[in-house]
Every structure is written in C-alpha cells, then in structure tokens.
PDB file of C-alpha atoms in Angstrom:
ATOM      1  CA  MET A  15     124.955 113.800  70.067  1.00 67.00           C
ATOM      2  CA  THR A  16     122.778 111.507  69.190  1.00 83.00           C
ATOM      3  CA  THR A  17     118.946 110.825  69.299  1.00 91.00           C
ATOM      4  CA  PRO A  18     117.511 107.603  70.655  1.00 93.00           C
ATOM      5  CA  GLN A  19     115.964 105.317  68.955  1.00 95.00           C
ATOM      6  CA  PRO A  20     113.633 101.880  69.350  1.00 96.00           C
ATOM      7  CA  TRP A  21     114.764  98.445  69.654  1.00 97.00           C
ATOM      8  CA  ILE A  22     113.564  96.432  66.339  1.00 97.00           C
ATOM      9  CA  ILE A  23     111.393  93.176  67.503  1.00 97.00           C
ATOM     10  CA  LEU A  24     113.106  90.470  65.346  1.00 97.00           C
ATOM     11  CA  LYS A  25     111.326  87.290  67.302  1.00 97.00           C
ATOM     12  CA  SER A  26     109.177  87.387  70.380  1.00 97.00           C
ATOM     13  CA  GLU A  27     107.614  84.320  72.546  1.00 97.00           C
ATOM     14  CA  THR A  28     105.786  83.920  75.595  1.00 96.00           C
ATOM     15  CA  VAL A  29     108.102  81.493  77.762  1.00 97.00           C
ATOM     16  CA  PHE A  30     106.142  81.749  81.126  1.00 96.00           C
ATOM     17  CA  LYS A  31     101.984  82.283  81.211  1.00 95.00           C
ATOM     18  CA  HIS A  32      99.826  82.918  84.394  1.00 90.00           C
ATOM     19  CA  ARG A  33      96.870  84.888  85.278  1.00 81.00           C
ATOM     20  CA  TRP A  34      99.085  87.332  87.228  1.00 76.00           C
ATOM     21  CA  TYR A  35     102.292  86.798  85.374  1.00 86.00           C
ATOM     22  CA  ASN A  36     103.743  86.037  81.847  1.00 94.00           C
ATOM     23  CA  LEU A  37     107.053  86.253  81.074  1.00 97.00           C
ATOM     24  CA  ARG A  38     107.978  87.145  77.201  1.00 97.00           C
ATOM     25  CA  GLN A  39     111.596  86.392  75.827  1.00 97.00           C
ATOM     26  CA  ASP A  40     112.131  88.998  72.800  1.00 97.00           C
ATOM     27  CA  THR A  41     115.181  88.646  70.215  1.00 97.00           C
ATOM     28  CA  VAL A  42     115.934  92.470  69.395  1.00 97.00           C
ATOM     29  CA  GLN A  43     118.317  94.013  67.294  1.00 97.00           C
ATOM     30  CA  LEU A  44     119.398  97.590  68.714  1.00 96.00           C
ATOM     31  CA  PRO A  45     119.981 100.748  66.977  1.00 95.00           C
ATOM     32  CA  ASN A  46     123.523  99.738  66.511  1.00 94.00           C
ATOM     33  CA  GLY A  47     122.979  96.519  64.952  1.00 95.00           C
ATOM     34  CA  LEU A  48     123.857  94.265  67.993  1.00 96.00           C
ATOM     35  CA  ILE A  49     121.374  91.175  68.339  1.00 97.00           C
ATOM     36  CA  LEU A  50     120.099  90.137  71.603  1.00 96.00           C
ATOM     37  CA  ASP A  51     118.516  86.873  71.872  1.00 93.00           C
ATOM     38  CA  ASP A  52     117.844  86.757  75.518  1.00 93.00           C
ATOM     39  CA  TYR A  53     115.660  89.964  76.192  1.00 96.00           C
ATOM     40  CA  PHE A  54     113.297  89.377  79.149  1.00 96.00           C
ATOM     41  CA  VAL A  55     110.043  91.620  79.556  1.00 96.00           C
ATOM     42  CA  SER A  56     107.305  90.882  82.237  1.00 94.00           C
ATOM     43  CA  VAL A  57     103.824  91.297  80.860  1.00 93.00           C
ATOM     44  CA  ARG A  58     101.775  92.285  83.826  1.00 90.00           C
ATOM     45  CA  PRO A  59      98.524  93.708  84.181  1.00 90.00           C
ATOM     46  CA  ALA A  60      98.003  97.422  84.473  1.00 93.00           C
ATOM     47  CA  GLY A  61      97.857  98.888  88.038  1.00 95.00           C
ATOM     48  CA  ALA A  62      95.332 101.574  89.789  1.00 97.00           C
ATOM     49  CA  LEU A  63      96.689 103.521  92.766  1.00 97.00           C
ATOM     50  CA  VAL A  64      94.453 106.007  95.080  1.00 98.00           C
ATOM     51  CA  PHE A  65      95.621 108.958  97.083  1.00 98.00           C
ATOM     52  CA  PRO A  66      92.423 109.282  99.168  1.00 98.00           C
ATOM     53  CA  VAL A  67      91.468 112.221 101.035  1.00 97.00           C
ATOM     54  CA  THR A  68      88.260 112.241 103.399  1.00 97.00           C
ATOM     55  CA  ALA A  69      86.371 114.956 104.308  1.00 96.00           C
ATOM     56  CA  ASP A  70      88.768 116.026 107.647  1.00 96.00           C
ATOM     57  CA  GLY A  71      91.627 115.704 105.580  1.00 96.00           C
ATOM     58  CA  GLN A  72      93.233 112.176 106.448  1.00 97.00           C
ATOM     59  CA  VAL A  73      94.855 110.334 103.599  1.00 98.00           C
ATOM     60  CA  ILE A  74      93.807 106.534 103.800  1.00 98.00           C
ATOM     61  CA  PHE A  75      96.849 104.463 103.560  1.00 98.00           C
ATOM     62  CA  VAL A  76      97.375 100.483 103.768  1.00 97.00           C
ATOM     63  CA  ARG A  77      99.929  98.845 105.502  1.00 97.00           C
ATOM     64  CA  GLN A  78     100.346  95.200 104.057  1.00 95.00           C
ATOM     65  CA  TYR A  79     103.265  92.737 103.970  1.00 94.00           C
ATOM     66  CA  LYS A  80     104.728  92.314 100.350  1.00 93.00           C
ATOM     67  CA  HIS A  81     106.408  88.987  99.988  1.00 91.00           C
ATOM     68  CA  ALA A  82     109.195  89.978  97.281  1.00 89.00           C
ATOM     69  CA  ALA A  83     110.431  92.835  99.601  1.00 93.00           C
ATOM     70  CA  GLY A  84     109.781  90.719 102.524  1.00 95.00           C
ATOM     71  CA  LYS A  85     108.665  93.655 104.353  1.00 96.00           C
ATOM     72  CA  ILE A  86     105.699  95.075 106.063  1.00 96.00           C
ATOM     73  CA  LEU A  87     105.090  98.133 104.050  1.00 97.00           C
ATOM     74  CA  LEU A  88     103.088 101.663 104.188  1.00 98.00           C
ATOM     75  CA  GLU A  89     101.388 102.410 100.687  1.00 97.00           C
ATOM     76  CA  LEU A  90      98.339 103.945  98.910  1.00 98.00           C
ATOM     77  CA  PRO A  91      95.368 101.807  98.110  1.00 97.00           C
ATOM     78  CA  GLY A  92      95.166  99.930  94.894  1.00 95.00           C
ATOM     79  CA  GLY A  93      95.625  97.289  92.625  1.00 92.00           C
ATOM     80  CA  MET A  94      95.542  95.371  89.405  1.00 91.00           C
ATOM     81  CA  PHE A  95      93.051  95.469  86.940  1.00 92.00           C
ATOM     82  CA  ASP A  96      92.606  94.619  83.005  1.00 89.00           C
ATOM     83  CA  ALA A  97      93.036  97.638  80.903  1.00 89.00           C
ATOM     84  CA  GLU A  98      91.261  96.104  77.897  1.00 90.00           C
ATOM     85  CA  THR A  99      87.940  95.461  79.922  1.00 93.00           C
ATOM     86  CA  GLU A 100      87.767  97.999  82.727  1.00 94.00           C
ATOM     87  CA  ASP A 101      87.685 101.353  82.691  1.00 95.00           C
ATOM     88  CA  PRO A 102      90.924 102.851  85.250  1.00 96.00           C
ATOM     89  CA  SER A 103      88.558 105.090  87.334  1.00 96.00           C
ATOM     90  CA  GLU A 104      86.203 102.384  87.905  1.00 95.00           C
ATOM     91  CA  ALA A 105      89.252  99.849  88.595  1.00 95.00           C
ATOM     92  CA  ALA A 106      90.698 102.559  90.917  1.00 96.00           C
ATOM     93  CA  ALA A 107      87.487 102.923  93.114  1.00 95.00           C
ATOM     94  CA  ARG A 108      86.713  99.190  93.151  1.00 94.00           C
ATOM     95  CA  GLU A 109      90.373  98.454  94.380  1.00 92.00           C
ATOM     96  CA  PHE A 110      90.113 101.005  97.077  1.00 95.00           C
ATOM     97  CA  TYR A 111      86.725 100.117  98.326  1.00 95.00           C
ATOM     98  CA  GLU A 112      88.286  96.180  98.284  1.00 92.00           C
ATOM     99  CA  GLU A 113      91.221  96.973 100.151  1.00 93.00           C
ATOM    100  CA  THR A 114      89.825  99.445 102.744  1.00 95.00           C
ATOM    101  CA  GLY A 115      86.120  99.370 102.982  1.00 95.00           C
ATOM    102  CA  TYR A 116      86.183 103.040 101.868  1.00 96.00           C
ATOM    103  CA  SER A 117      84.125 104.756  98.910  1.00 95.00           C
ATOM    104  CA  VAL A 118      84.780 108.191  97.304  1.00 95.00           C
ATOM    105  CA  ALA A 119      82.772 111.039  96.297  1.00 94.00           C
ATOM    106  CA  SER A 120      84.601 111.905  93.079  1.00 95.00           C
ATOM    107  CA  ILE A 121      87.987 110.145  91.974  1.00 97.00           C
ATOM    108  CA  SER A 122      90.018 112.099  89.047  1.00 96.00           C
ATOM    109  CA  PRO A 123      93.119 110.569  87.193  1.00 97.00           C
ATOM    110  CA  ILE A 124      96.064 112.628  87.679  1.00 96.00           C
ATOM    111  CA  GLY A 125      98.916 110.717  85.627  1.00 96.00           C
ATOM    112  CA  ILE A 126     100.509 107.498  84.383  1.00 97.00           C
ATOM    113  CA  LEU A 127     103.273 106.143  85.216  1.00 96.00           C
ATOM    114  CA  TYR A 128     105.535 103.229  84.492  1.00 95.00           C
ATOM    115  CA  ASP A 129     106.475 100.991  86.815  1.00 86.00           C
ATOM    116  CA  ASN A 130     109.823  99.568  85.617  1.00 90.00           C
ATOM    117  CA  PRO A 131     109.982 100.039  81.636  1.00 92.00           C
ATOM    118  CA  THR A 132     113.063  98.429  81.333  1.00 92.00           C
ATOM    119  CA  LYS A 133     111.856  95.162  81.962  1.00 93.00           C
ATOM    120  CA  ASP A 134     107.952  95.078  82.544  1.00 93.00           C
ATOM    121  CA  THR A 135     105.325  96.610  80.787  1.00 92.00           C
ATOM    122  CA  SER A 136     103.219  97.706  83.529  1.00 91.00           C
ATOM    123  CA  GLN A 137     101.510 100.990  83.792  1.00 94.00           C
ATOM    124  CA  VAL A 138     100.023 102.322  86.761  1.00 97.00           C
ATOM    125  CA  HIS A 139      97.061 105.117  86.583  1.00 97.00           C
ATOM    126  CA  LEU A 140      97.448 107.476  89.377  1.00 98.00           C
ATOM    127  CA  PHE A 141      94.101 109.076  90.819  1.00 98.00           C
ATOM    128  CA  ILE A 142      93.193 111.215  93.777  1.00 97.00           C
ATOM    129  CA  ALA A 143      89.859 110.887  95.485  1.00 97.00           C
ATOM    130  CA  HIS A 144      87.740 112.980  97.443  1.00 96.00           C
ATOM    131  CA  GLY A 145      85.262 112.531 100.263  1.00 96.00           C
ATOM    132  CA  ALA A 146      86.585 109.025 101.068  1.00 96.00           C
ATOM    133  CA  GLN A 147      84.689 107.584 103.856  1.00 96.00           C
ATOM    134  CA  LEU A 148      84.053 104.290 105.569  1.00 95.00           C
ATOM    135  CA  THR A 149      80.902 102.378 103.954  1.00 93.00           C
ATOM    136  CA  GLY A 150      81.325  98.847 104.033  1.00 88.00           C
ATOM    137  CA  ALA A 151      84.147  95.978 104.958  1.00 85.00           C
ATOM    138  CA  PRO A 152      87.184  95.128 103.124  1.00 82.00           C
ATOM    139  CA  GLU A 153      86.806  92.543 100.741  1.00 80.00           C
ATOM    140  CA  TRP A 154      90.579  90.998 100.597  1.00 78.00           C
ATOM    141  CA  ASP A 155      91.759  88.041  98.804  1.00 77.00           C
ATOM    142  CA  VAL A 156      92.796  85.362 101.018  1.00 79.00           C
ATOM    143  CA  THR A 157      96.540  85.843 100.697  1.00 76.00           C
ATOM    144  CA  GLU A 158      95.990  89.311 101.915  1.00 79.00           C
ATOM    145  CA  CYS A 159      95.720  91.234 105.317  1.00 85.00           C
ATOM    146  CA  VAL A 160      95.632  94.727 104.832  1.00 88.00           C
ATOM    147  CA  GLU A 161      95.768  97.539 107.764  1.00 94.00           C
ATOM    148  CA  VAL A 162      94.101 100.438 107.102  1.00 95.00           C
ATOM    149  CA  VAL A 163      95.570 103.644 108.008  1.00 97.00           C
ATOM    150  CA  PRO A 164      94.349 107.173 108.018  1.00 98.00           C
ATOM    151  CA  ILE A 165      97.431 109.524 108.131  1.00 98.00           C
ATOM    152  CA  PRO A 166      96.677 113.089 108.647  1.00 98.00           C
ATOM    153  CA  LEU A 167      97.106 115.260 105.269  1.00 97.00           C
ATOM    154  CA  ALA A 168     100.074 117.354 106.629  1.00 96.00           C
ATOM    155  CA  GLU A 169     101.882 114.425 108.065  1.00 98.00           C
ATOM    156  CA  VAL A 170     102.214 112.619 104.687  1.00 98.00           C
ATOM    157  CA  MET A 171     105.226 114.213 103.292  1.00 97.00           C
ATOM    158  CA  PRO A 172     107.092 113.687 106.597  1.00 98.00           C
ATOM    159  CA  LYS A 173     106.220 109.828 106.349  1.00 98.00           C
ATOM    160  CA  ILE A 174     107.669 109.904 103.383  1.00 98.00           C
ATOM    161  CA  MET A 175     111.051 112.381 103.929  1.00 97.00           C
ATOM    162  CA  ALA A 176     111.574 109.551 107.503  1.00 98.00           C
ATOM    163  CA  GLY A 177     111.542 106.895 104.677  1.00 97.00           C
ATOM    164  CA  GLU A 178     108.062 105.237 106.515  1.00 97.00           C
ATOM    165  CA  ILE A 179     106.580 105.357 102.877  1.00 97.00           C
ATOM    166  CA  GLN A 180     109.150 103.282 100.626  1.00 96.00           C
ATOM    167  CA  VAL A 181     106.773 102.256  97.775  1.00 96.00           C
ATOM    168  CA  SER A 182     108.039 104.111  94.437  1.00 95.00           C
ATOM    169  CA  CYS A 183     104.782 104.143  92.893  1.00 96.00           C
ATOM    170  CA  SER A 184     103.067 105.444  96.143  1.00 97.00           C
ATOM    171  CA  VAL A 185     105.452 108.243  96.768  1.00 98.00           C
ATOM    172  CA  SER A 186     105.513 109.392  93.068  1.00 97.00           C
ATOM    173  CA  LEU A 187     101.571 109.599  93.982  1.00 98.00           C
ATOM    174  CA  CYS A 188     101.885 110.955  96.981  1.00 98.00           C
ATOM    175  CA  PHE A 189     104.372 113.915  95.209  1.00 97.00           C
ATOM    176  CA  MET A 190     101.994 114.406  93.033  1.00 97.00           C
ATOM    177  CA  ALA A 191      98.706 114.367  94.151  1.00 97.00           C
ATOM    178  CA  LEU A 192     100.046 117.115  97.436  1.00 96.00           C
ATOM    179  CA  GLN A 193     101.323 119.188  94.350  1.00 95.00           C
ATOM    180  CA  HIS A 194      97.825 119.060  93.006  1.00 93.00           C
ATOM    181  CA  LEU A 195      96.420 119.571  95.932  1.00 92.00           C
ATOM    182  CA  GLN A 196      98.287 122.837  96.889  1.00 87.00           C
ATOM    183  CA  LYS A 197      97.420 124.250  93.254  1.00 80.00           C
ATOM    184  CA  THR A 198      93.913 123.775  94.151  1.00 70.00           C
ATOM    185  CA  VAL A 199      93.801 125.403  97.453  1.00 57.00           C
ATOM    186  CA  PHE A 200      96.136 127.996  97.282  1.00 46.00           C
TER     187      PHE A 200
END
C-alpha cells in the first residue's frame, strides 16, 4: 500500500492574467521522480454559494445561461469574491442579494468544497440561510439575466434526482443543507 505524497513545485509562472481568471504553468516533480514541465493550473477567486430558505419553506434558486455549458441552468445563488479582503459569509449574503434582491435573517457556514482540485485552485464556501425575503431589486452585471425561482423545500431532492439541478456545487450544497435541516428539525 502506498501513501500519497504531494508534488514538488520546481518552477511556477503565470502565463495568462485577467481579473477573473489566471492560468499558471508549473514544472513539478512527482513522488516517483517524474518531472512534468507543462502542468497548467487555473487560479480563480473563491466562491460563495447559498441555500436560502424563506419563512414559508421555499428555497430560492436562480436560473441563468451558463456560457461554457451552453445551457440555461437551475442553481443556487452565489458568486465569486476575494477571500483575502472579504469575509465569506458577507460575500455570500451580498452575492445572494445581488442575484435575487433577497436578504436573509441569518446565514451559517456548512462547508467548503474544492470545485476541481486537479486543475483549479477555487474553493467554494457553502452556506445555509434562513429568513430569506425579498427586500429590493437584483443588481445584475451587464452579462447577467437571472430568473429567480422559489422551489418548495420538499421538491428540491426530486428536482435533483430528475436532473433538473445539474450544477455540481449546487447539488452538493443541497444534499448538505437538506441533511443539516433534517438534523435540526428531527
């Protein structure tokens, strides 16, 4: 039986830099001695994702076009933030408001996921929020057109199982939040 070991970074350079996306090329030495000189890593900001529940048991989802997938997808609200300058829970509440116009009475962290740890540095901070209510108007970027979709709590799992919710971090957060809610209710 072998024990996994970290790779050794021999050289690292940024080969593409943009405010939302940086691409890094690493030269690494694997534990078996093999050297790879073309291992590319996507360096992206952290993300915050919210499972927001209203007082009457609705979960607020959003539906929007996702260009890389080429599809309009149903997902939980969230967005990117600078983890070095912004608190993740504040970023989550801000992103939720910007996408939906809803505010929350309370927001609690329930986990952190790596989006794609093989090729991507991004971590997604996951939150459950209670007391979601419409308090304003969404503040979309020029590239966004978002439909706010309230879904009864009891319909979330059937929608996942039917393939209506396909975004991996949203699916993961739904499972985690539903488990969390089950523990607090029963």
